[in-house]
Tab-separated table of C-alpha atoms (C1' of nucleotides) in Angstrom:
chain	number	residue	atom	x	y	z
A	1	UNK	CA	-4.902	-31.806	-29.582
A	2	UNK	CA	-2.888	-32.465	-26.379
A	3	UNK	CA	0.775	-31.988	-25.550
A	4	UNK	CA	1.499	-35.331	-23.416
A	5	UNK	CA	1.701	-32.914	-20.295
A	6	UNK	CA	-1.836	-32.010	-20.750
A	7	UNK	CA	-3.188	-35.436	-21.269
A	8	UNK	CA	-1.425	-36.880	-18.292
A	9	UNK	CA	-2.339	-34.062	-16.333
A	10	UNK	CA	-6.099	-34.439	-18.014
A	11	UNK	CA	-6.091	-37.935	-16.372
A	12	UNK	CA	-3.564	-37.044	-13.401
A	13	UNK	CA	-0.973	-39.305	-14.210
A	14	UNK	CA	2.865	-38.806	-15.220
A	15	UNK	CA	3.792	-37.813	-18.588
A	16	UNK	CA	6.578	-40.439	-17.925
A	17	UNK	CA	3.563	-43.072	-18.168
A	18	UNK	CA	2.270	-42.041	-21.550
A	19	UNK	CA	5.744	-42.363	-22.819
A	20	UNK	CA	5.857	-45.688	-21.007
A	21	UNK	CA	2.459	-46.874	-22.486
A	22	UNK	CA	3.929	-46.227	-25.781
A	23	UNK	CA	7.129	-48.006	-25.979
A	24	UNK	CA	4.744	-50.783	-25.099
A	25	UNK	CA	2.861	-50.218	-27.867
A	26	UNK	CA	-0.883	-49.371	-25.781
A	27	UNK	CA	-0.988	-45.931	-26.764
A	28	UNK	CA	1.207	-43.488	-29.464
A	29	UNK	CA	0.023	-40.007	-30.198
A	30	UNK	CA	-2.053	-39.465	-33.333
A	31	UNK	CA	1.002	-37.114	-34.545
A	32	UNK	CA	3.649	-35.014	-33.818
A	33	UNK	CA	4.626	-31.483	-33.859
A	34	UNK	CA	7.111	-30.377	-36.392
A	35	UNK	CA	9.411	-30.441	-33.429
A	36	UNK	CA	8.518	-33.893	-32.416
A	37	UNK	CA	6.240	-33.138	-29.768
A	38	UNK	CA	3.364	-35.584	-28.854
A	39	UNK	CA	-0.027	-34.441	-30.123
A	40	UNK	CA	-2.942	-36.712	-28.649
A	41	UNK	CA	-6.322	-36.534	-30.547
A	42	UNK	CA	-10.208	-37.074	-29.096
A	43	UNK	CA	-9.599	-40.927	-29.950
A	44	UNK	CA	-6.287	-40.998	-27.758
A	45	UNK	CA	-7.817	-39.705	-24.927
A	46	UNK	CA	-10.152	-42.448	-25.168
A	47	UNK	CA	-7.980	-44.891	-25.745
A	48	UNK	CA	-5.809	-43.951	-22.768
A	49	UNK	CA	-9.555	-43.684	-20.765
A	50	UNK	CA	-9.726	-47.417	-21.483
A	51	UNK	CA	-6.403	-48.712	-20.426
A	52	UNK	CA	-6.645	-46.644	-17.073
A	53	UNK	CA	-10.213	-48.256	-16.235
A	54	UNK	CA	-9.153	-51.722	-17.280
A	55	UNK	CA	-6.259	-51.432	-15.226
A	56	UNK	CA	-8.371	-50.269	-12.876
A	57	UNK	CA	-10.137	-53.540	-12.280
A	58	UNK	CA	-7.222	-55.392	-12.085
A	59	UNK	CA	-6.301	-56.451	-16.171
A	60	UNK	CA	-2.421	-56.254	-16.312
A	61	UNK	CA	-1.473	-53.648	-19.234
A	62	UNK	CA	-0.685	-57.391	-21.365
A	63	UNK	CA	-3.801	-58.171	-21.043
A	64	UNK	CA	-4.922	-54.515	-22.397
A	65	UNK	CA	-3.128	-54.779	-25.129
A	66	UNK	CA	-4.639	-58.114	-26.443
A	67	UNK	CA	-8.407	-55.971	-25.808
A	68	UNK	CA	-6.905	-53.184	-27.618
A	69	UNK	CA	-5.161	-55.189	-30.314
A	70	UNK	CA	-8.947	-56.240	-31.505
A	71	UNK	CA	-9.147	-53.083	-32.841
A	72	UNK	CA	-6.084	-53.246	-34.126
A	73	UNK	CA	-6.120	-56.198	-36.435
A	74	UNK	CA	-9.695	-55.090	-37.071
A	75	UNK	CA	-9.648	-55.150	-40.690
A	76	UNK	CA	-6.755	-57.992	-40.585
A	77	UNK	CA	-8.309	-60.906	-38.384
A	78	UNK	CA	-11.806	-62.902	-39.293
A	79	UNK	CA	-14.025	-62.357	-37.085
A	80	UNK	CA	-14.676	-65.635	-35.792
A	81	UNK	CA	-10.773	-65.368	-34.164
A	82	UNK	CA	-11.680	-61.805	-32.190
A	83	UNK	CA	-14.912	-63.159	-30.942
A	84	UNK	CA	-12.881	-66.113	-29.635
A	85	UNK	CA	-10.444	-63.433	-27.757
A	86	UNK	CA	-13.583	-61.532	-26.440
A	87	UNK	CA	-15.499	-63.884	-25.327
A	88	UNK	CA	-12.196	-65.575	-23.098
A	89	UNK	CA	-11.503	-61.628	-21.518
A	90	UNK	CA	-15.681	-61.742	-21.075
A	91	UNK	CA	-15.453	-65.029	-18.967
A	92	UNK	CA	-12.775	-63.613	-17.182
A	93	UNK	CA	-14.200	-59.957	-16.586
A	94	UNK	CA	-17.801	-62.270	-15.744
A	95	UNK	CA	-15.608	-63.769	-13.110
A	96	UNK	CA	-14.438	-60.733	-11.548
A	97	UNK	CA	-17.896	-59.440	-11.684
A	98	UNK	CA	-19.299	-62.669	-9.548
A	99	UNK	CA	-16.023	-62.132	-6.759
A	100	UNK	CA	-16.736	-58.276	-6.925
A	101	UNK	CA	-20.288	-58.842	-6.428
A	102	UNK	CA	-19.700	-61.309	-3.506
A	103	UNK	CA	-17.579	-59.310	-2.082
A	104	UNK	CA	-19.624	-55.993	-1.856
A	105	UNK	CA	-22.513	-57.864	-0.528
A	106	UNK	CA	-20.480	-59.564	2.408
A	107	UNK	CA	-19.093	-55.709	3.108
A	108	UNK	CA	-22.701	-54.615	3.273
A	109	UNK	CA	-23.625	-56.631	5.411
A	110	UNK	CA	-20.751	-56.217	7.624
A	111	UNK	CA	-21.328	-52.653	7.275
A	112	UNK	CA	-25.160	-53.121	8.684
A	113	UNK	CA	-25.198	-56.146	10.978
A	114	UNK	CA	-22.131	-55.554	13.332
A	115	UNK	CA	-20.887	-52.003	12.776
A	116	UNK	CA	-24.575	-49.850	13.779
A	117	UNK	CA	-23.731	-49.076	16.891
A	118	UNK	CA	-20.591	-47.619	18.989
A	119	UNK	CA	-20.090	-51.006	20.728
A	120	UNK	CA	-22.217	-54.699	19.385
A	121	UNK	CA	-19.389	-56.156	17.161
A	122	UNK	CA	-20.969	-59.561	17.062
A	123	UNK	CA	-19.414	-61.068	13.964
A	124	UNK	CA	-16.791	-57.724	12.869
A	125	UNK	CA	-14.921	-59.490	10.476
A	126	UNK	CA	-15.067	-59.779	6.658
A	127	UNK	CA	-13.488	-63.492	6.563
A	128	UNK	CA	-16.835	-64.385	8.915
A	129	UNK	CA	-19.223	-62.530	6.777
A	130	UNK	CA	-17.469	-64.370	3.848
A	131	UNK	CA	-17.838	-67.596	5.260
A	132	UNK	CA	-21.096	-68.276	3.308
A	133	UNK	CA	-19.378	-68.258	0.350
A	134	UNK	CA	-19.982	-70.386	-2.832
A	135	UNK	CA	-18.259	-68.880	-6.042
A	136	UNK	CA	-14.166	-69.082	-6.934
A	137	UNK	CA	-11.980	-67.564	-9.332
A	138	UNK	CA	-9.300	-69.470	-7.425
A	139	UNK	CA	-9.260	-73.416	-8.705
A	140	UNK	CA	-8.733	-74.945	-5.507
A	141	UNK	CA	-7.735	-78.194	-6.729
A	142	UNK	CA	-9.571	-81.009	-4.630
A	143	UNK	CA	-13.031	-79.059	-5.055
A	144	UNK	CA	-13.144	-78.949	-8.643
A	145	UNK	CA	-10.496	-79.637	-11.295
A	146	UNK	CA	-10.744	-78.109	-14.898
A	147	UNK	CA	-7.544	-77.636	-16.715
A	148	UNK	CA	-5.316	-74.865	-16.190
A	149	UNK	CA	-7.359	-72.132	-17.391
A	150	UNK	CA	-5.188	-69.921	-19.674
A	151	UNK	CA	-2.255	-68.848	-17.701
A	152	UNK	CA	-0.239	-66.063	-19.768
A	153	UNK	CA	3.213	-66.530	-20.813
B	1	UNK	CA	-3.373	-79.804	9.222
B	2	UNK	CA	-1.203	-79.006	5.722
B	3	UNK	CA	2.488	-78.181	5.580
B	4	UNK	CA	3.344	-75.272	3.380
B	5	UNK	CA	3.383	-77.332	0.246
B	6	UNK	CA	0.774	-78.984	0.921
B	7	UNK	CA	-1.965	-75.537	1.341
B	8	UNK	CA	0.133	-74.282	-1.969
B	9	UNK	CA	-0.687	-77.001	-4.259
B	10	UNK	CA	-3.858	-76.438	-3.137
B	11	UNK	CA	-4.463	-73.192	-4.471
B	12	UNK	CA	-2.044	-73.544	-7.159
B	13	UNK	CA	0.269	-71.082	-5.955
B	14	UNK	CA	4.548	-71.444	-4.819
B	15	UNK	CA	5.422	-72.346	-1.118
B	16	UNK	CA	7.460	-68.882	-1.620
B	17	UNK	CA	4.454	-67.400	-1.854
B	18	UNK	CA	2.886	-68.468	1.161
B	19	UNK	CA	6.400	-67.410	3.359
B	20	UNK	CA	6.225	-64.063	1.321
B	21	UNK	CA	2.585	-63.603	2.741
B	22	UNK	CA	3.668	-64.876	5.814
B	23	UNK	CA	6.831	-62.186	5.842
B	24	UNK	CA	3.940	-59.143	4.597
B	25	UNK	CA	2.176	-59.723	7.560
B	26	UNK	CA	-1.045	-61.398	5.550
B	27	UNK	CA	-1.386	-64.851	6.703
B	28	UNK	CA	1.136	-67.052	9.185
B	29	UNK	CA	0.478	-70.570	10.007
B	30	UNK	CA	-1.456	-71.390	12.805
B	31	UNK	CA	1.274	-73.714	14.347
B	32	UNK	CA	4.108	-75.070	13.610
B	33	UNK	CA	5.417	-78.207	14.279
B	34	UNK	CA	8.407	-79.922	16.342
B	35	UNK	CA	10.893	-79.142	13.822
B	36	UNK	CA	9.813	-76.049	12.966
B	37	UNK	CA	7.376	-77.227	9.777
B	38	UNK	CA	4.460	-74.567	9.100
B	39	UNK	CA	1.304	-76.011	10.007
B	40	UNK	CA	-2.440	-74.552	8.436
B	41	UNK	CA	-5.402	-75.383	9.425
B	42	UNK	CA	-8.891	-74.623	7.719
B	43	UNK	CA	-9.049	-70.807	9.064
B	44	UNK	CA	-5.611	-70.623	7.599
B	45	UNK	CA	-7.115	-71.713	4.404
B	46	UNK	CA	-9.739	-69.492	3.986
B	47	UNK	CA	-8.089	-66.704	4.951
B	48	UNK	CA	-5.666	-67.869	2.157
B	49	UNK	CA	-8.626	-68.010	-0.028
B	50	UNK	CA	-9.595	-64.462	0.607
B	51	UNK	CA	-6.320	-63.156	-0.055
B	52	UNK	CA	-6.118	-64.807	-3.612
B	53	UNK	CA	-9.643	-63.675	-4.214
B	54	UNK	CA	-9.294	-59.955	-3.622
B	55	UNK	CA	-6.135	-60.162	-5.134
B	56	UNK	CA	-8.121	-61.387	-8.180
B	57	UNK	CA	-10.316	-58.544	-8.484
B	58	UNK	CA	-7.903	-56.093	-7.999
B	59	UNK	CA	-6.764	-55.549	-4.699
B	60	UNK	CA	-3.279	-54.929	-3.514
B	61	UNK	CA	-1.477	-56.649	-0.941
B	62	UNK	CA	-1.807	-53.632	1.407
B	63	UNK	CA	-5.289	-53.155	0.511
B	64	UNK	CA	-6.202	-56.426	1.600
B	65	UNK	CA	-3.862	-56.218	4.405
B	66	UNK	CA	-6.538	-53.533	5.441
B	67	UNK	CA	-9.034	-56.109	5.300
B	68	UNK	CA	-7.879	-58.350	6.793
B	69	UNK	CA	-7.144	-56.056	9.788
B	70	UNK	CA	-10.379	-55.734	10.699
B	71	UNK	CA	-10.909	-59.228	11.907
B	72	UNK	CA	-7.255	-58.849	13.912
B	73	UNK	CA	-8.766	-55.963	15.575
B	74	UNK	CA	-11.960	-57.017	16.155
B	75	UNK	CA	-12.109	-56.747	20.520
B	76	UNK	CA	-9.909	-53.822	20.178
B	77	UNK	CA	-11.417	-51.074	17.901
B	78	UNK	CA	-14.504	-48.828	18.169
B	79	UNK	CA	-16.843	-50.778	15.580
B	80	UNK	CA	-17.740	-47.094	14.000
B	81	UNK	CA	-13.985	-46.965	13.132
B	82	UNK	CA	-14.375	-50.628	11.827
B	83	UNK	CA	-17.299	-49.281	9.736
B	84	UNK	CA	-14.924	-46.626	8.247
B	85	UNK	CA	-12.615	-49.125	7.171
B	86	UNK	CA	-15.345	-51.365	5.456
B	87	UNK	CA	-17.466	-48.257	4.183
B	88	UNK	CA	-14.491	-47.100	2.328
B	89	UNK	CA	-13.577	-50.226	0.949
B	90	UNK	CA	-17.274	-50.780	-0.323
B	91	UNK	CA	-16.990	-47.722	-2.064
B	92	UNK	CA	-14.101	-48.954	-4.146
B	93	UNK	CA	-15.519	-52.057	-4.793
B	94	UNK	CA	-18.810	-50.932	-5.834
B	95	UNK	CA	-16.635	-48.604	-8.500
B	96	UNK	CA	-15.138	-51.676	-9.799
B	97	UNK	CA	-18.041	-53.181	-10.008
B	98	UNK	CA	-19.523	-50.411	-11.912
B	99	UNK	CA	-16.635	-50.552	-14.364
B	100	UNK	CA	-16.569	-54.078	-14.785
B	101	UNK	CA	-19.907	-54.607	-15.574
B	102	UNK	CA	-19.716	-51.481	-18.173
B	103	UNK	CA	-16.957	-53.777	-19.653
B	104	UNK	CA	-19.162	-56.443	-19.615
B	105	UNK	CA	-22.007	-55.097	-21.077
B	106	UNK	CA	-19.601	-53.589	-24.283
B	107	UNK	CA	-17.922	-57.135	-24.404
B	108	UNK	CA	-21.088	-58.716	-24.565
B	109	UNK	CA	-22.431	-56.408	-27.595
B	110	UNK	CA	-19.143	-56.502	-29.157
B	111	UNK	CA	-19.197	-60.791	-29.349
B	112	UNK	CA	-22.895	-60.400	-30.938
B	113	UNK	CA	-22.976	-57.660	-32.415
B	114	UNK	CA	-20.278	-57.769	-34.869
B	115	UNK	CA	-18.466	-61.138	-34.800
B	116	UNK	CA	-21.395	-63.131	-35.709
B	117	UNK	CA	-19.945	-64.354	-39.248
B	118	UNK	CA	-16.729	-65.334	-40.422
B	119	UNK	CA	-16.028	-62.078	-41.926
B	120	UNK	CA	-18.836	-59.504	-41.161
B	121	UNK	CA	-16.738	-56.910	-39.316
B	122	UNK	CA	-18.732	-54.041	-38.401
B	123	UNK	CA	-17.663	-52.176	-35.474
B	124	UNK	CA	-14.988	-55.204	-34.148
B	125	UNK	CA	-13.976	-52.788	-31.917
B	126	UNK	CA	-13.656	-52.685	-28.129
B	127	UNK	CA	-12.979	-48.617	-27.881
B	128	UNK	CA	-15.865	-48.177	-30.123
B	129	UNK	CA	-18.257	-50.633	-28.679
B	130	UNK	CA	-17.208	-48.453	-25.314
B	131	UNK	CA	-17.969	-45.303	-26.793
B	132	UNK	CA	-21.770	-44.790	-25.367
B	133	UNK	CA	-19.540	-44.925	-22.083
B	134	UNK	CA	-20.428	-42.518	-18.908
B	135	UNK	CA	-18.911	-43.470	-15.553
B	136	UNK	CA	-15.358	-43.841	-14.578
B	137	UNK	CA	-12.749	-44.779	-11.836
B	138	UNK	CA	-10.582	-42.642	-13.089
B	139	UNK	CA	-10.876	-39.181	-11.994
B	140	UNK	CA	-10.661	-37.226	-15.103
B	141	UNK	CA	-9.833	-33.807	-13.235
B	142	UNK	CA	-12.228	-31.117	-14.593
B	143	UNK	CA	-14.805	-33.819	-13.951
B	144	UNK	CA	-14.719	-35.174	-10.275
B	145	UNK	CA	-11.579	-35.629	-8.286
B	146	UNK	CA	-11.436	-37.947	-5.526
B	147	UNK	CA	-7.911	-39.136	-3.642
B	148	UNK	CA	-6.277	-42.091	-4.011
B	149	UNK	CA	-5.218	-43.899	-1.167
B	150	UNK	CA	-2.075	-44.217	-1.341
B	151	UNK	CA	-0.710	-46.835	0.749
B	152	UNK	CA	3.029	-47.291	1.255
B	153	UNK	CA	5.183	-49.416	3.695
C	1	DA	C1'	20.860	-95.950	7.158
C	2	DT	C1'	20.468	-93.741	3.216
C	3	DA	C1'	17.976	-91.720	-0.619
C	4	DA	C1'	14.107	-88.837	-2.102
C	5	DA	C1'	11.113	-85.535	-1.111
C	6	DC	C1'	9.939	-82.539	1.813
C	7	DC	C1'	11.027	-78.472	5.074
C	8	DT	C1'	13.976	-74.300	7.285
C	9	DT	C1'	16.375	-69.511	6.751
C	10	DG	C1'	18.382	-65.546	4.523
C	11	DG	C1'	19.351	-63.348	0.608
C	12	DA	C1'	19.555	-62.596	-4.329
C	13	DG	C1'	17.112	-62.250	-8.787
C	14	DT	C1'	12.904	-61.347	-11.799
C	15	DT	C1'	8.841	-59.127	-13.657
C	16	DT	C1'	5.659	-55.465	-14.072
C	17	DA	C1'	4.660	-50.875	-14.048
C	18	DA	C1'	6.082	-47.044	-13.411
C	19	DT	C1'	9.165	-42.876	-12.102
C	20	DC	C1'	13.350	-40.201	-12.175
C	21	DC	C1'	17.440	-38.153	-14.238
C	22	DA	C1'	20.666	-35.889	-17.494
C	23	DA	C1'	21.659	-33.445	-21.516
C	24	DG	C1'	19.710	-30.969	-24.604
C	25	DG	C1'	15.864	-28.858	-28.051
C	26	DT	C1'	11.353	-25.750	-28.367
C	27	DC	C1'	8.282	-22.032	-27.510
C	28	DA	C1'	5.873	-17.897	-25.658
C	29	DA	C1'	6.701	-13.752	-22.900
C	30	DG	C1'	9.351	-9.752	-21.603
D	1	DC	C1'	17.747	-12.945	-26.923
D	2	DT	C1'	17.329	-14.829	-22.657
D	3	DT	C1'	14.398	-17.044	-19.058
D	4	DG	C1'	11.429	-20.626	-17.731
D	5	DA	C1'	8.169	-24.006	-18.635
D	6	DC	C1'	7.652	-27.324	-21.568
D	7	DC	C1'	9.328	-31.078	-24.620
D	8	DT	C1'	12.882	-34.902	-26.607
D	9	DT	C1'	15.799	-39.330	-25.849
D	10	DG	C1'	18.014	-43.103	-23.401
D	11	DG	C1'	19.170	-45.131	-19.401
D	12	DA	C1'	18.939	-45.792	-14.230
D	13	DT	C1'	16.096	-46.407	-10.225
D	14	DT	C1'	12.086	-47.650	-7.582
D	15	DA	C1'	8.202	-50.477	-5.630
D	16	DA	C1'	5.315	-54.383	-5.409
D	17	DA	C1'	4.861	-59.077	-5.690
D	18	DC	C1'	6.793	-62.729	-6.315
D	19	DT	C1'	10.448	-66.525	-7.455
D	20	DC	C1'	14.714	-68.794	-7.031
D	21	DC	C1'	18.919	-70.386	-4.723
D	22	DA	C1'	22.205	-72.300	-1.274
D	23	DA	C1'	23.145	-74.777	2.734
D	24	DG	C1'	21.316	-77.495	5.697
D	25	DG	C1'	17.537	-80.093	8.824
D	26	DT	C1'	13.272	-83.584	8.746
D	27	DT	C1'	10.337	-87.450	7.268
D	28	DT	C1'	9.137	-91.496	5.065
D	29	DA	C1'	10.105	-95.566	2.673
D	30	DT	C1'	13.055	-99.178	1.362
DNA sequence: ATAAACCTTGGAGTTTAATCCAAGGTCAAG
DNA sequence: CTTGACCTTGGATTAAACTCCAAGGTTTAT
């Protein structure tokens, strides 16, 4: 069991956050104290690992809590509807994966073609080693026009 | 040539955006015209595109204001300080990466593993299809502790 | 030549995600 | 039984990234 101050300071954030997390409803202690403290459990911490490493890759904490409320409803929801709410965060984390991916390759090779020496920038720029690029998350309208893929609220 | 609404419809964003951008040092027009009209041409563009793309995956404005400064500095800097500045972004990316395709990999087993069925729940769970997990981001302290750059303005 | 649809600027307002503060309660050590 | 580090709550403040507004200039089309 964790007093908040440990857990944040287990994952070097503020206790402030924690308390922040849980008035939006991503993350309340497993119990209290007799005197109200905040006792976090094993699963806590893990749930708390989760939202830092999605928000890590760039999911909003909204978007966290419709991935965490799948575990939520668990027992509540057919299954058919959470597969549907998976597999829309899996196109979208596929997405990120294919920019990501892009991305670290162009850096790469940034990294080995222009950068060796002290002096041969030839093409030292990462919007020139991008320029072979293929793959969007953005819709850029003219190029290809699917309907507005699920904007949030 | 566009005019500012022209480039945002484009990429589905606000004209405010583009003058915000413009104001954050991340992207000005090229030109502008007689009467004082912002005018972008296809470099604008893709640097436009770059910005929306990093700022998919993750990346805040100031990060990709780093970025970007490596192009605006080409002639000027030593390329082995360039190669810093793209090493260490590489490294963040390639954690992301790493995370995100951990995330993809548990939403992937979660969609066929369990939600097969209309009602055959067995572990609908995102937290517990993450639970063979080993890497993180996050620096959990007593594991590995790497600083954050923290970037103000 | 006048409306409609664009653009300009500066500044104010909004949303998201924290972070800080004040007034007070709890707990272990001396 | 007090000191100091921790915790509680609610509310205010901050920072980043937009987003909107007002007052006015420009362009295009009728």
């Amino acid at each position: 069991m964790y007093r908040i101050g440990e857990l944040a300071a287990l994952y070097d954030i503020k206790a402030d956050t924690l308390r922040f997390y849980e008035k939006h409803g991503l993350l309340s202690p497993s119990s209290r104290s007799d005197s109200g403290y905040r006792l976090y459990n094993q699963d806590d911490s893990e749930r708390l690992k989760f939202i830092l490493r999605a928000k890590a890759v760039g999911f909003s904490l909204n978007d966290i809590a419709d991935l965490l409320s799948i575990e939520v409803d668990k027992s509540n929801r057919a299954c058919a509807e959470v597969k549907g709410l998976v597999d829309t965060k899996l196109e979208q984390v596929e997405a990120k994966l294919a920019e990501l991916q892009h991305f670290a390759t162009s850096l790469k090779s940034l990294s080995n073609t222009c950068c060796g020496g002290p002096d041969s920038a030839e093409h030292c720029s990462i919007l020139e080693a991008l320029e072979s690029s293929d793959q969007h998350i953005i819709a850029k309208k003219e190029q290809h026009h699917f309907s507005h893929s699920g904007h949030k609220d």
